[in-house]
Amino acid sequence: MTQQQILDLPASKFAMPDDLDEETSGANVLGVINYTSGATDPDVTSGHLRFDLHMTGTAADGFAEVWTTERPVESGESGGIAYSHDGEHLLCAGRIPPATSYAEGTRAAYTTTLELMDALGYDNCARMWNFVNRINEDNAEGLEIYRDFCKGRAEAFEAFNFSDTSVPAATGIGSLGGGIAFYVLASRTSSLTAIENSKQVSAYNYPEQYGPRPPKFARATYQSATSADRTSGQIYVAGTSSIRGHETLFAGDVEKQALLALDNIAHLIGPETLADHGIEQRNTLADLDTIKVYVRHGEDIPAVRRICEEHFSPDAQVAYLNVDVCRADLSVELEGIIH
Ligand code: 3EB
């Protein structure tokens, strides 16, 4: 990592709850996202964004994702969205309370967020995370809640004229409670390039069989301080699963699904794909860090962990979470960041 990168791009790492004070003391903290045993509304605590996601059965199994920056941080709350920013980066979060249908609430909360980004001057949307309780259950109208969420998200992005190449890398995953929780990382001047995977149909082009409006996200986002920098950027890899073309493969076989998801990421960050997007960086799965592995059935975690350990760096931070995945036939999804 170059000094330039340390100064210009936001950094995240995972901390155990007991180490949080130590990890944040003396640092400029943009936000602390707690993957823990209950949900809260996002707020500003100790001068930064703080948000609890209901992603683990017990608090002891939880961890904190800590976002830091080199610059001084300012924070606030507006229209239910809590945020922190440093002049170059914005981290903001919102929550749609449990409801019988979500499209309208999602559209409204996303709209408030996109308006806030605009008002604060952070128009480049790099990465979004969405945590959807009861993701595979039907809403009051019989539409699967994930598809209901996708509808509201598509409407909001459309209203803001987001093109296919300006949607962020994202995660859309199950959670254990709290309605729909989301957070966003945006930037003011840094350069973003949306990356797609030639082995997968772009999510925003999925056919209608997967829902009335497609999931609007990029497979990855390359972020660099300047658009000229094509060699030392940061790559946010979106949630990735066992999908080829637009179809789920290996339903019911979690190990094969994990291997295909890893193959998708390897191809996404490999030389061929990056070169297609004008990026000269060379990366492999061993460069991924702050990895989250979402596993539908808790009993599958040891097998998935074994496979992951064969592919990731022993120095990578990897968290395993037992939650549902957005398609009923998917058992595992992975995401990470190349710093
Ligand atoms: C997929 O590739 C698997 O709806 O934001 C991955 C990443 C998935 C993000 C989202 C969904 C989302 O379609 C699911």
XYZ file of C-alpha atoms and ligand atoms in Angstrom:
353
model
C 0.000 0.000 0.000
C 1.372 3.395 -0.912
C 1.384 6.419 1.381
C -0.890 8.124 -1.140
C -3.533 5.466 -0.570
C -3.354 5.668 3.197
C -4.006 9.389 3.008
C -6.703 9.418 0.374
C -8.948 6.383 0.776
C -11.057 5.352 3.760
C -9.944 2.330 5.755
C -11.968 -0.335 7.511
C -11.083 -3.128 9.868
C -12.881 -5.525 12.148
C -12.555 -5.253 15.916
C -13.827 -7.471 18.686
C -16.326 -5.636 20.935
C -13.878 -5.692 23.859
C -11.109 -4.095 21.774
C -13.271 -1.335 20.311
C -12.157 1.444 22.674
C -8.528 0.658 21.969
C -9.102 0.458 18.182
C -10.878 3.823 18.046
C -8.860 5.869 20.556
C -6.719 8.498 18.884
C -8.131 7.685 15.422
C -10.398 9.833 13.273
C -13.407 7.538 13.238
C -15.978 7.889 10.467
C -18.145 5.162 11.842
C -18.569 1.973 13.810
C -20.956 -0.600 12.365
C -21.695 -3.279 14.948
C -22.606 -6.687 13.564
C -24.319 -7.779 16.736
C -27.325 -9.353 18.450
C -29.838 -6.506 18.077
C -30.735 -3.605 15.798
C -30.725 0.127 16.585
C -31.448 3.223 14.591
C -28.185 4.762 13.373
C -26.998 7.664 15.528
C -24.031 9.879 16.290
C -22.098 8.668 19.334
C -18.653 9.940 20.404
C -18.600 12.171 17.308
C -19.092 9.455 14.718
C -21.759 7.331 13.062
C -22.746 4.327 15.114
C -25.125 1.610 13.924
C -26.063 -1.796 15.327
C -27.140 -4.479 12.846
C -28.916 -7.627 14.048
C -26.581 -10.153 12.447
C -25.551 -12.546 15.235
C -27.356 -14.687 17.795
C -25.307 -13.424 20.730
C -23.338 -10.216 21.330
C -20.238 -12.325 22.076
C -20.312 -13.626 18.482
C -20.441 -10.075 17.114
C -17.764 -7.763 15.784
C -17.427 -4.100 14.904
C -16.502 -2.778 11.473
C -14.522 0.386 12.162
C -14.075 3.022 9.445
C -11.256 5.490 9.946
C -9.724 8.346 8.017
C -6.674 10.605 8.160
C -8.816 13.737 8.299
C -10.963 15.322 11.008
C -14.541 14.078 11.060
C -17.858 15.920 11.341
C -21.140 14.156 12.092
C -24.853 14.800 12.112
C -28.350 13.452 11.627
C -30.935 14.484 9.073
C -34.317 12.981 8.229
C -33.508 9.783 10.114
C -30.149 9.339 8.359
C -27.037 9.556 10.553
C -23.735 10.461 8.940
C -20.055 11.273 9.354
C -17.811 12.918 6.796
C -14.247 14.173 6.445
C -14.322 16.467 3.399
C -13.635 13.568 1.041
C -15.577 10.593 2.384
C -19.103 10.220 3.712
C -20.431 7.260 5.677
C -24.175 7.381 6.307
C -26.850 4.978 7.459
C -30.592 4.528 7.759
C -33.176 1.994 8.794
C -36.656 1.149 7.585
C -38.588 -0.287 10.546
C -40.314 -3.679 10.235
C -43.268 -3.339 7.847
C -45.703 -5.460 5.840
C -44.270 -4.091 2.605
C -41.025 -2.286 1.921
C -40.868 -0.773 -1.574
C -42.227 2.630 -0.557
C -40.193 2.808 2.667
C -37.063 1.799 0.761
C -37.682 4.340 -1.983
C -38.237 7.077 0.610
C -35.203 6.206 2.777
C -32.923 5.860 -0.257
C -34.239 9.182 -1.607
C -33.490 10.927 1.711
C -30.001 9.404 1.635
C -29.286 10.406 -1.962
C -30.547 13.949 -1.247
C -28.306 14.149 1.803
C -25.288 12.951 -0.196
C -26.026 15.653 -2.730
C -26.535 18.379 -0.085
C -23.265 17.479 1.674
C -21.399 17.265 -1.635
C -20.616 13.543 -1.778
C -22.148 12.434 -5.064
C -19.954 9.442 -5.853
C -21.583 6.377 -4.379
C -18.880 3.743 -3.855
C -20.444 1.004 -1.720
C -23.769 0.151 -0.107
C -24.788 -2.560 2.332
C -28.404 -3.661 2.828
C -29.555 -5.984 5.624
C -33.040 -7.299 5.060
C -34.948 -9.143 7.767
C -37.292 -11.927 6.518
C -35.605 -11.538 3.135
C -37.104 -14.699 1.591
C -40.585 -14.278 3.102
C -43.491 -12.682 1.264
C -44.754 -9.176 1.945
C -48.468 -8.403 2.427
C -49.019 -8.555 -1.357
C -47.267 -11.906 -1.806
C -44.054 -10.432 -3.219
C -40.818 -11.752 -1.708
C -39.386 -9.087 0.621
C -36.024 -9.031 -1.220
C -37.856 -8.297 -4.501
C -40.013 -5.710 -2.712
C -36.806 -4.005 -1.497
C -35.265 -4.145 -5.008
C -38.323 -2.348 -6.370
C -37.982 0.610 -3.993
C -34.215 0.798 -4.545
C -34.611 0.804 -8.345
C -37.209 3.590 -8.138
C -34.942 5.780 -6.004
C -31.865 5.288 -8.202
C -33.998 5.957 -11.265
C -35.340 9.222 -9.800
C -31.717 10.358 -9.315
C -30.778 9.338 -12.863
C -28.244 6.747 -11.762
C -26.888 5.045 -14.866
C -25.756 1.417 -14.914
C -22.169 2.569 -14.527
C -22.916 4.798 -11.524
C -24.584 2.253 -9.239
C -22.394 1.213 -6.311
C -21.088 -2.223 -5.420
C -23.546 -3.543 -2.861
C -24.582 -6.266 -0.518
C -28.201 -7.358 -0.177
C -28.396 -10.002 2.525
C -30.631 -11.378 5.257
C -30.602 -10.213 8.851
C -32.113 -11.470 12.103
C -34.274 -8.410 12.844
C -34.758 -4.674 12.563
C -36.572 -4.308 9.236
C -34.161 -3.111 6.535
C -30.889 -1.519 7.664
C -28.497 0.065 5.202
C -25.292 2.062 5.097
C -23.418 3.824 2.336
C -19.876 4.912 1.618
C -19.619 7.873 -0.776
C -16.857 10.182 -1.906
C -16.482 13.765 -3.091
C -13.589 13.787 -5.576
C -12.128 10.302 -5.624
C -12.590 8.417 -8.875
C -14.945 5.419 -9.034
C -15.147 2.768 -11.744
C -17.970 0.200 -11.693
C -16.684 -3.277 -12.553
C -18.832 -6.034 -14.039
C -18.099 -9.758 -14.360
C -18.174 -11.288 -17.862
C -19.203 -14.626 -16.306
C -22.315 -13.079 -14.750
C -25.186 -11.076 -16.200
C -25.029 -7.621 -14.612
C -27.534 -7.638 -11.755
C -29.293 -4.568 -13.188
C -29.949 -6.640 -16.350
C -31.421 -9.695 -14.588
C -34.605 -10.901 -16.330
C -38.005 -10.334 -14.725
C -38.222 -13.880 -13.348
C -36.169 -12.599 -10.377
C -38.556 -9.771 -9.555
C -40.405 -6.785 -10.997
C -37.327 -4.517 -10.804
C -33.740 -5.789 -10.973
C -31.195 -5.410 -8.167
C -29.300 -2.219 -8.919
C -25.667 -2.760 -8.022
C -22.235 -3.230 -9.565
C -20.165 -6.385 -9.046
C -17.320 -4.231 -7.687
C -16.200 -0.618 -7.490
C -12.607 0.480 -8.083
C -11.779 3.646 -6.116
C -8.659 5.730 -6.593
C -7.661 9.224 -5.508
C -7.525 10.385 -9.130
C -8.929 8.988 -12.369
C -5.352 8.694 -13.671
C -4.430 6.227 -10.938
C -5.124 2.779 -12.420
C -2.576 0.857 -10.336
C -3.038 1.566 -6.629
C -6.768 1.842 -6.005
C -9.049 0.136 -3.530
C -11.608 -2.422 -4.758
C -14.939 -2.985 -3.029
C -16.161 -6.441 -4.024
C -19.964 -6.712 -3.830
C -21.765 -9.631 -2.277
C -21.010 -12.532 -4.628
C -22.726 -15.870 -4.863
C -23.089 -19.050 -6.901
C -24.570 -17.403 -9.988
C -23.463 -17.908 -13.608
C -25.166 -15.880 -16.281
C -28.225 -15.041 -14.214
C -28.835 -18.561 -12.906
C -28.156 -20.084 -9.519
C -25.888 -23.131 -9.789
C -25.379 -26.009 -7.315
C -28.522 -25.445 -5.215
C -28.270 -27.642 -2.118
C -24.464 -28.064 -2.332
C -22.930 -25.365 -0.152
C -19.329 -26.363 -0.898
C -19.792 -26.147 -4.663
C -21.659 -22.878 -4.203
C -18.805 -21.441 -2.137
C -16.239 -22.519 -4.760
C -18.246 -20.975 -7.604
C -18.694 -17.733 -5.666
C -14.921 -17.627 -5.083
C -14.325 -18.332 -8.775
C -16.633 -15.417 -9.617
C -14.615 -13.093 -7.375
C -11.275 -14.392 -8.710
C -12.434 -13.637 -12.260
C -13.855 -10.262 -11.220
C -10.591 -9.040 -9.683
C -8.316 -10.900 -12.118
C -6.174 -9.257 -14.806
C -8.601 -9.856 -17.682
C -11.602 -8.161 -16.062
C -9.635 -5.254 -14.641
C -7.871 -4.660 -17.981
C -11.314 -4.525 -19.621
C -12.120 -1.689 -17.229
C -8.834 0.166 -17.854
C -7.311 -0.876 -14.532
C -3.764 -2.214 -14.490
C -3.744 -3.553 -10.949
C -3.185 -7.307 -10.480
C -5.147 -8.957 -7.706
C -6.056 -12.428 -6.478
C -8.270 -13.786 -3.716
C -5.218 -13.583 -1.419
C -5.478 -9.759 -1.609
C -9.021 -9.638 -0.207
C -9.444 -8.341 3.337
C -12.277 -7.447 5.730
C -14.189 -10.343 4.209
C -17.723 -11.256 5.224
C -19.007 -14.738 4.501
C -22.768 -15.092 4.841
C -23.959 -18.698 5.324
C -27.646 -19.644 5.372
C -27.320 -22.783 7.508
C -25.115 -22.465 10.592
C -24.060 -26.110 10.338
C -22.437 -25.348 6.949
C -20.047 -22.761 8.402
C -17.152 -25.193 9.151
C -17.144 -26.542 5.559
C -17.328 -23.024 4.092
C -14.600 -21.826 6.453
C -12.297 -24.662 5.324
C -12.743 -23.657 1.677
C -12.219 -19.969 2.435
C -9.041 -20.645 4.382
C -7.589 -22.373 1.314
C -8.103 -19.233 -0.790
C -7.714 -16.186 1.468
C -4.568 -14.807 3.045
C -3.933 -16.073 6.579
C -3.631 -12.374 7.486
C -7.081 -11.449 6.127
C -9.841 -10.557 8.553
C -12.786 -12.870 7.840
C -16.180 -12.845 9.578
C -18.720 -15.670 9.203
C -22.379 -14.759 9.651
C -25.341 -17.137 9.792
C -28.106 -15.327 7.878
C -30.387 -15.912 4.910
C -29.272 -15.092 1.363
C -31.369 -13.148 -1.183
C -32.357 -16.099 -3.369
C -33.938 -19.090 -1.629
C -31.633 -21.454 -3.583
C -28.424 -19.682 -2.527
C -26.658 -20.964 0.597
C -23.619 -18.694 0.721
C -22.480 -15.209 -0.306
C -19.111 -13.463 0.114
C -17.793 -9.886 -0.018
C -14.518 -8.151 0.723
C -12.243 -5.198 0.100
C -8.838 -4.977 -1.572
C -7.101 -2.158 0.302
C -26.529 -11.767 -6.841
O -25.450 -11.789 -7.415
C -26.518 -12.289 -5.428
O -29.362 -6.811 -3.935
O -27.740 -5.498 -3.331
C -25.379 -9.785 -4.168
C -24.955 -8.479 -3.909
C -26.733 -10.053 -4.249
C -25.873 -7.448 -3.739
C -28.174 -6.603 -3.686
C -27.645 -9.005 -4.078
C -27.220 -7.722 -3.837
O -27.571 -11.363 -7.386
C -27.227 -11.430 -4.475
